[in-house]
XYZ file of C-alpha atoms in Angstrom:
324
model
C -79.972 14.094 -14.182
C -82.382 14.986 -16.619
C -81.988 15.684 -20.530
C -82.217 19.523 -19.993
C -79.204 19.471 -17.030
C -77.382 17.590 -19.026
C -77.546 19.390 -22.070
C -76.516 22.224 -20.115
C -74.021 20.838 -18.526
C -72.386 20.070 -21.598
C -72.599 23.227 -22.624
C -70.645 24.673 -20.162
C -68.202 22.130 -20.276
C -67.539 23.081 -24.319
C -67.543 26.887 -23.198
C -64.649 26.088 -20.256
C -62.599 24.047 -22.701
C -62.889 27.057 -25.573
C -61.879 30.042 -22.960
C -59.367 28.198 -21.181
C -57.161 26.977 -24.348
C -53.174 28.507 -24.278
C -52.106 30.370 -26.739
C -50.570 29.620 -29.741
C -46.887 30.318 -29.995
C -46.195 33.149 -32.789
C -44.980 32.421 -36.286
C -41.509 31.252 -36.450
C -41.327 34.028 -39.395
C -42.201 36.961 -36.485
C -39.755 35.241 -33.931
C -36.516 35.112 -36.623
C -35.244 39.016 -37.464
C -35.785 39.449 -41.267
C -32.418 37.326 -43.033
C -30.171 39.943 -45.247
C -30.483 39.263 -48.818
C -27.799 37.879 -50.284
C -25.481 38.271 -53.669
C -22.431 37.251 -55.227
C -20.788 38.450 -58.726
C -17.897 37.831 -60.714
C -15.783 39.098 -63.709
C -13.192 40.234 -65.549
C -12.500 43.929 -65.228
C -9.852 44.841 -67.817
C -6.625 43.449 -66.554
C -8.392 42.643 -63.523
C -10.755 39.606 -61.744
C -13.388 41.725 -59.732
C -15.591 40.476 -56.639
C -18.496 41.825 -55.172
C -20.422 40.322 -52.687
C -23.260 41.624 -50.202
C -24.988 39.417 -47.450
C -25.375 39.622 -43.761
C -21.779 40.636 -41.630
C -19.406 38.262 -41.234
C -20.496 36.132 -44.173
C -17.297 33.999 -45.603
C -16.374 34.410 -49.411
C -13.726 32.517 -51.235
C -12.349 32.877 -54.956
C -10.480 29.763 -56.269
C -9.003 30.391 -59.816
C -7.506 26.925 -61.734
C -3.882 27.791 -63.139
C -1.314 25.424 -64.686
C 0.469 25.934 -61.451
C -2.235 24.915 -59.236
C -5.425 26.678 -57.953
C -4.764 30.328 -57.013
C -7.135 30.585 -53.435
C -8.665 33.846 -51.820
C -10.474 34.708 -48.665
C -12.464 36.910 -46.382
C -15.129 38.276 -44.845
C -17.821 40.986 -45.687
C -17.312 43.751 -43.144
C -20.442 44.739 -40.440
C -20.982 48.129 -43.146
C -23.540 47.633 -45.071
C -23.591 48.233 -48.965
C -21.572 45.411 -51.468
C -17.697 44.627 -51.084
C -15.956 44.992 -53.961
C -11.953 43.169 -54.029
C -10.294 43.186 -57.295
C -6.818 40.998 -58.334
C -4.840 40.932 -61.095
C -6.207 37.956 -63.765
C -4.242 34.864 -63.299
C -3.323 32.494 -66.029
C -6.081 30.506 -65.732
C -9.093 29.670 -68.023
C -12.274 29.807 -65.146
C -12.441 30.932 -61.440
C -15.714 30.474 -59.255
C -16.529 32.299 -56.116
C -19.054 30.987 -53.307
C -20.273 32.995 -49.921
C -21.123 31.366 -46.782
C -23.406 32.223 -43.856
C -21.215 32.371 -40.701
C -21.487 29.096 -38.914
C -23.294 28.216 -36.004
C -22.886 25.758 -32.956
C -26.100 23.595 -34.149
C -24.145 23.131 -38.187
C -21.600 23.745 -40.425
C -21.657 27.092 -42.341
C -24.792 27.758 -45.218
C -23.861 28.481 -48.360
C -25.827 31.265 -49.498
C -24.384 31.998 -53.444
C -22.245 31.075 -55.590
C -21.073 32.706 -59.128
C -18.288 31.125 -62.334
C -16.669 33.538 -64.185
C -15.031 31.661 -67.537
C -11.978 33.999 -68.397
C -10.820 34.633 -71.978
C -7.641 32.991 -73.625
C -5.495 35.911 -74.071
C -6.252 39.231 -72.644
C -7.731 41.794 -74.786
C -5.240 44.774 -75.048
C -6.437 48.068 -74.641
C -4.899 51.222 -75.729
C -5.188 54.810 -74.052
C -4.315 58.274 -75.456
C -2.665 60.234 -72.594
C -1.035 63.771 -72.816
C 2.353 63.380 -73.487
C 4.674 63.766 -70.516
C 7.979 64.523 -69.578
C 8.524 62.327 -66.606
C 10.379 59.111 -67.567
C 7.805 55.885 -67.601
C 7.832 53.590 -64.196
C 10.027 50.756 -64.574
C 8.903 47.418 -62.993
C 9.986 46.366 -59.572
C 13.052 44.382 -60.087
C 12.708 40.422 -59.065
C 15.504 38.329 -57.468
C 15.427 34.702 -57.413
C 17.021 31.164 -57.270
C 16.640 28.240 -59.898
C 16.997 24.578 -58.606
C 17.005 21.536 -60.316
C 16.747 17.641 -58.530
C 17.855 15.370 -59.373
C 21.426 16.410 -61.100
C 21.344 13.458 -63.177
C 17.975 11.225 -64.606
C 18.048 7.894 -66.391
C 16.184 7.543 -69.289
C 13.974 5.122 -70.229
C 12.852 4.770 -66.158
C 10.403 8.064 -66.763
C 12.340 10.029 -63.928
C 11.477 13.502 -64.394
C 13.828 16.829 -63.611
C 11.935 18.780 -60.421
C 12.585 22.356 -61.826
C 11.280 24.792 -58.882
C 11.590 29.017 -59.207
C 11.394 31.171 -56.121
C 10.691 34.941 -56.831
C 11.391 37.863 -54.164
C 10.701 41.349 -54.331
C 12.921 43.993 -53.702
C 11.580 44.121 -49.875
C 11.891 40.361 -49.483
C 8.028 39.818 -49.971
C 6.969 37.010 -52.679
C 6.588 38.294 -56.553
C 2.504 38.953 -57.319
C 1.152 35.667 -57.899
C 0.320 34.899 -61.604
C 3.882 36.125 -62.604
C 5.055 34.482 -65.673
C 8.097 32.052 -65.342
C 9.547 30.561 -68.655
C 11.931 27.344 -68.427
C 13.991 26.138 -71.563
C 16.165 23.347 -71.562
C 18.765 23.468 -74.200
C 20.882 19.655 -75.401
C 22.450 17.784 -77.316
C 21.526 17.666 -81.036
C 19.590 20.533 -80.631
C 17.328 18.984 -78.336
C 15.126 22.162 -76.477
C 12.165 21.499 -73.554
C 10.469 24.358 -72.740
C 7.559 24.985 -70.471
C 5.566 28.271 -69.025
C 4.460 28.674 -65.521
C 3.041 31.308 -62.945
C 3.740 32.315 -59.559
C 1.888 31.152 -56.636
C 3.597 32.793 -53.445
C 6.505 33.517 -55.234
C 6.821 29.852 -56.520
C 6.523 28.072 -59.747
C 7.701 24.792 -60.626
C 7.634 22.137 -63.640
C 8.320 18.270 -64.392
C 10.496 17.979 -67.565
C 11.614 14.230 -68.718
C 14.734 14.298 -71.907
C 14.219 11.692 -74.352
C 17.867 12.838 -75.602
C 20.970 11.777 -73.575
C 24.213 14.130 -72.619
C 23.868 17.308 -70.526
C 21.504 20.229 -70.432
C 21.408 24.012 -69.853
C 17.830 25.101 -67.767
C 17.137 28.557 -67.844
C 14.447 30.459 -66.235
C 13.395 33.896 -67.247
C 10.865 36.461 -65.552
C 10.854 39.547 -67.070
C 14.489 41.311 -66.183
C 15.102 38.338 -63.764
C 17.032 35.142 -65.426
C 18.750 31.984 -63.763
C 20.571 28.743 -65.051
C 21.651 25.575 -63.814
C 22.886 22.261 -65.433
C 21.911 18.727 -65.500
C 22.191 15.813 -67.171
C 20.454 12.565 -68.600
C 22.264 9.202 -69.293
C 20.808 6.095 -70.756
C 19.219 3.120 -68.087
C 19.970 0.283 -70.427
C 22.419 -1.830 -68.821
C 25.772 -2.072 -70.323
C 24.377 0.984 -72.537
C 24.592 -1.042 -75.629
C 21.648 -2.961 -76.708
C 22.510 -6.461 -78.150
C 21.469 -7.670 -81.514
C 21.032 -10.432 -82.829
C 21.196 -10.369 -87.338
C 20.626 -13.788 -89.019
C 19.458 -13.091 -92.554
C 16.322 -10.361 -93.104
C 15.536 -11.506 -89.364
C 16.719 -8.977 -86.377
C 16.206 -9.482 -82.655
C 17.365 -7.167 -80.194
C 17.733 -7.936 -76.737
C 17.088 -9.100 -74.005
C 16.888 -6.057 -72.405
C 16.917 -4.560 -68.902
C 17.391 -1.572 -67.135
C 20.205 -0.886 -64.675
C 17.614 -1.576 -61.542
C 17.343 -5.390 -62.790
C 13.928 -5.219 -64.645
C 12.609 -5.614 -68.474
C 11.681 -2.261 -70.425
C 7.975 -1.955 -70.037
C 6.074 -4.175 -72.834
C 5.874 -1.795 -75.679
C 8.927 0.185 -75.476
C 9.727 1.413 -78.714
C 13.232 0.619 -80.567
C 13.679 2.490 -83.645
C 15.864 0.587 -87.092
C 18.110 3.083 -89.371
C 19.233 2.344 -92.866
C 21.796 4.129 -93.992
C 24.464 4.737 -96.988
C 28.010 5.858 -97.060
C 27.035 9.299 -96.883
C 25.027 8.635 -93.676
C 21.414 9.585 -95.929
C 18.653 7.389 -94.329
C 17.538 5.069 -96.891
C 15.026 3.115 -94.699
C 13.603 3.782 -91.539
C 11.427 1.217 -88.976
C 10.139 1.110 -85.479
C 9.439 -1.850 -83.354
C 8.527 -2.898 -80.061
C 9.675 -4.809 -77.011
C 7.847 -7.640 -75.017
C 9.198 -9.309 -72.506
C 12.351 -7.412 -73.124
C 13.106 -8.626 -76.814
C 11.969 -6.771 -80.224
C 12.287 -8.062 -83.430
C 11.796 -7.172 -87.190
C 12.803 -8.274 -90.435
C 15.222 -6.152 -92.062
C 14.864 -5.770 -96.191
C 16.934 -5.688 -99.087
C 18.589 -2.412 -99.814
C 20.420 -1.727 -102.323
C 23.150 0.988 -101.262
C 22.878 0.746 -97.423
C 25.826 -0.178 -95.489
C 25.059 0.826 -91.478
C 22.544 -0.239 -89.638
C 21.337 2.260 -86.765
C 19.125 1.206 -84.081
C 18.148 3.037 -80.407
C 16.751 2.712 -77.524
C 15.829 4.997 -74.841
C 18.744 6.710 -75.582
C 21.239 3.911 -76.069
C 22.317 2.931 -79.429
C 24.048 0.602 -81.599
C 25.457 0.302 -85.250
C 26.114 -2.556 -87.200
C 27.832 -3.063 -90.482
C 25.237 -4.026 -93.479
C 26.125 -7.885 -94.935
């Protein structure tokens, strides 16, 4: 073939290759539907927590607000309408809530989150007063609450850190729970004038507490919610076996112990034993604490002038001893 056929030859094969090229496939932007914008907000409205939330239909929001109870959880879905979704609760007892919205999932993954908003909630609730036109209709009296208090176990040993399980369950007058974030106050009242006391709110109608008595003898639990009020007893007895602690006095030197619990065991390493001095009309004239190890605490005792009882305890279990 000669240089001219060739050279055309070539040309044609560049112009076939150029003509007879596919298509390219369209930009994946023009084969995906434009995505909804999406947006999330939180706050505190007055006496309320407020949500609003926009984003394509179907999109999953939750709201989790932290409460001494526990975290306080809501959920749903923004409705095929479009426009924001606004869902208001009353404010819990809690110091920060955060809110997060997810894209639906779909069968290739799990769901998208698409925003997410914190809302930090004030310590105490600002109070705000309104001037209304005074009215003759009496004012709307709260729903009244009904309720049960129960207390496990009926009797706790001290020293062994067993707790009291205190647990409140709050019904409406219709059966359904109380509004969660409903205040629930436990006291304990003892011996002494020993008093626990400890605030909770509602979560389903339930609120609950952990209380541990350093004191022994019995105790009077009362819950109060508003109008609604409950009691029930229970009681707290020293662990130390044979409830007196032995001592041991030779000169300024005092040892106390061995000691162990009714299960068997020492008191923890540590375990504090507190030393009275006191005169014939029972005034504290000296005062000391030690600790144990291994079960044993000792201390040396000084000269006092006047004192005639000693007075030592220990995790609720006590001893006296005349003063040489």
């Amino acid at each position: 073939m000669t240089p001219p056929a060739r050279r055309l030859a070539a040309a044609l094969l560049a112009l076939c290759l150029v003509a007879c090229r596919p298509a390219s496939d369209p930009p994946a932007s023009a084969a995906r539907p434009a995505s909804v914008p999406a947006s999330l907000s939180l706050r505190a409205a007055g006496t309320d927590v407020q949500l609003r939330a926009s984003g394509p239909a179907g999109a999953r929001w939750q709201v989790v607000c932290d409460t001494f109870a526990g975290p306080l959880v809501w959920n749903g879905t923004l409705p095929p309408a479009p426009g924001p979704a606004v869902t208001r609760w009353p404010r819990p007892d809690a110091r920060s809530c955060e809110a997060t919205l997810h894209a639906p999932p779909d069968r290739a993954g799990g769901p998208t989150l698409l925003a997410r908003a914190a809302l930090t909630l004030p310590a105490t609730r600002p109070v705000t007063v309104t001037a209304a036109a005074p009215s003759s209709a009496p004012p709307t009296a709260p729903a009244p609450l009904t309720g049960r208090l129960t207390v496990t176990p009926a009797s706790v040993r001290l020293g062994l850190r067993e707790p009291w399980a205190a647990q409140v369950t709050l019904r409406r007058a219709d059966g359904t729970p109380a509004p969660d974030g409903t205040p629930v106050l436990l006291s304990a009242d003892g011996p002494a004038g020993a008093r626990l006391s400890a605030t909770r709110v509602t979560v389903n109608g339930e609120a609950s507490w952990q209380l541990t008595p350093d004191v022994p003898g019995r105790y009077r639990l009362q819950a109060r919610a508003g109008r609604w009020q409950a009691t029930a007893a229970a009681a707290a007895q020293p662990a130390l076996l044979g409830r007196r602690p032995p001592v041991l006095w030779a000169g300024p030197d005092l040892e106390v112990g061995p000691l162990r619990w009714t299960t068997g065991a020492y008191p923890d390493d540590g375990t504090p034993v507190t030393l009275q001095a006191l005169n014939r009309s029972g005034r504290v004239l000296w005062t000391a604490q030690v600790t144990t190890a291994q079960g044993v605490a000792r201390a040396r005792v000084p000269t006092l002038t006047g004192a005639v009882t000693l007075r030592l305890s220990v995790a609720g279990a006590g001893e006296s001893l005349p003063w040489p």
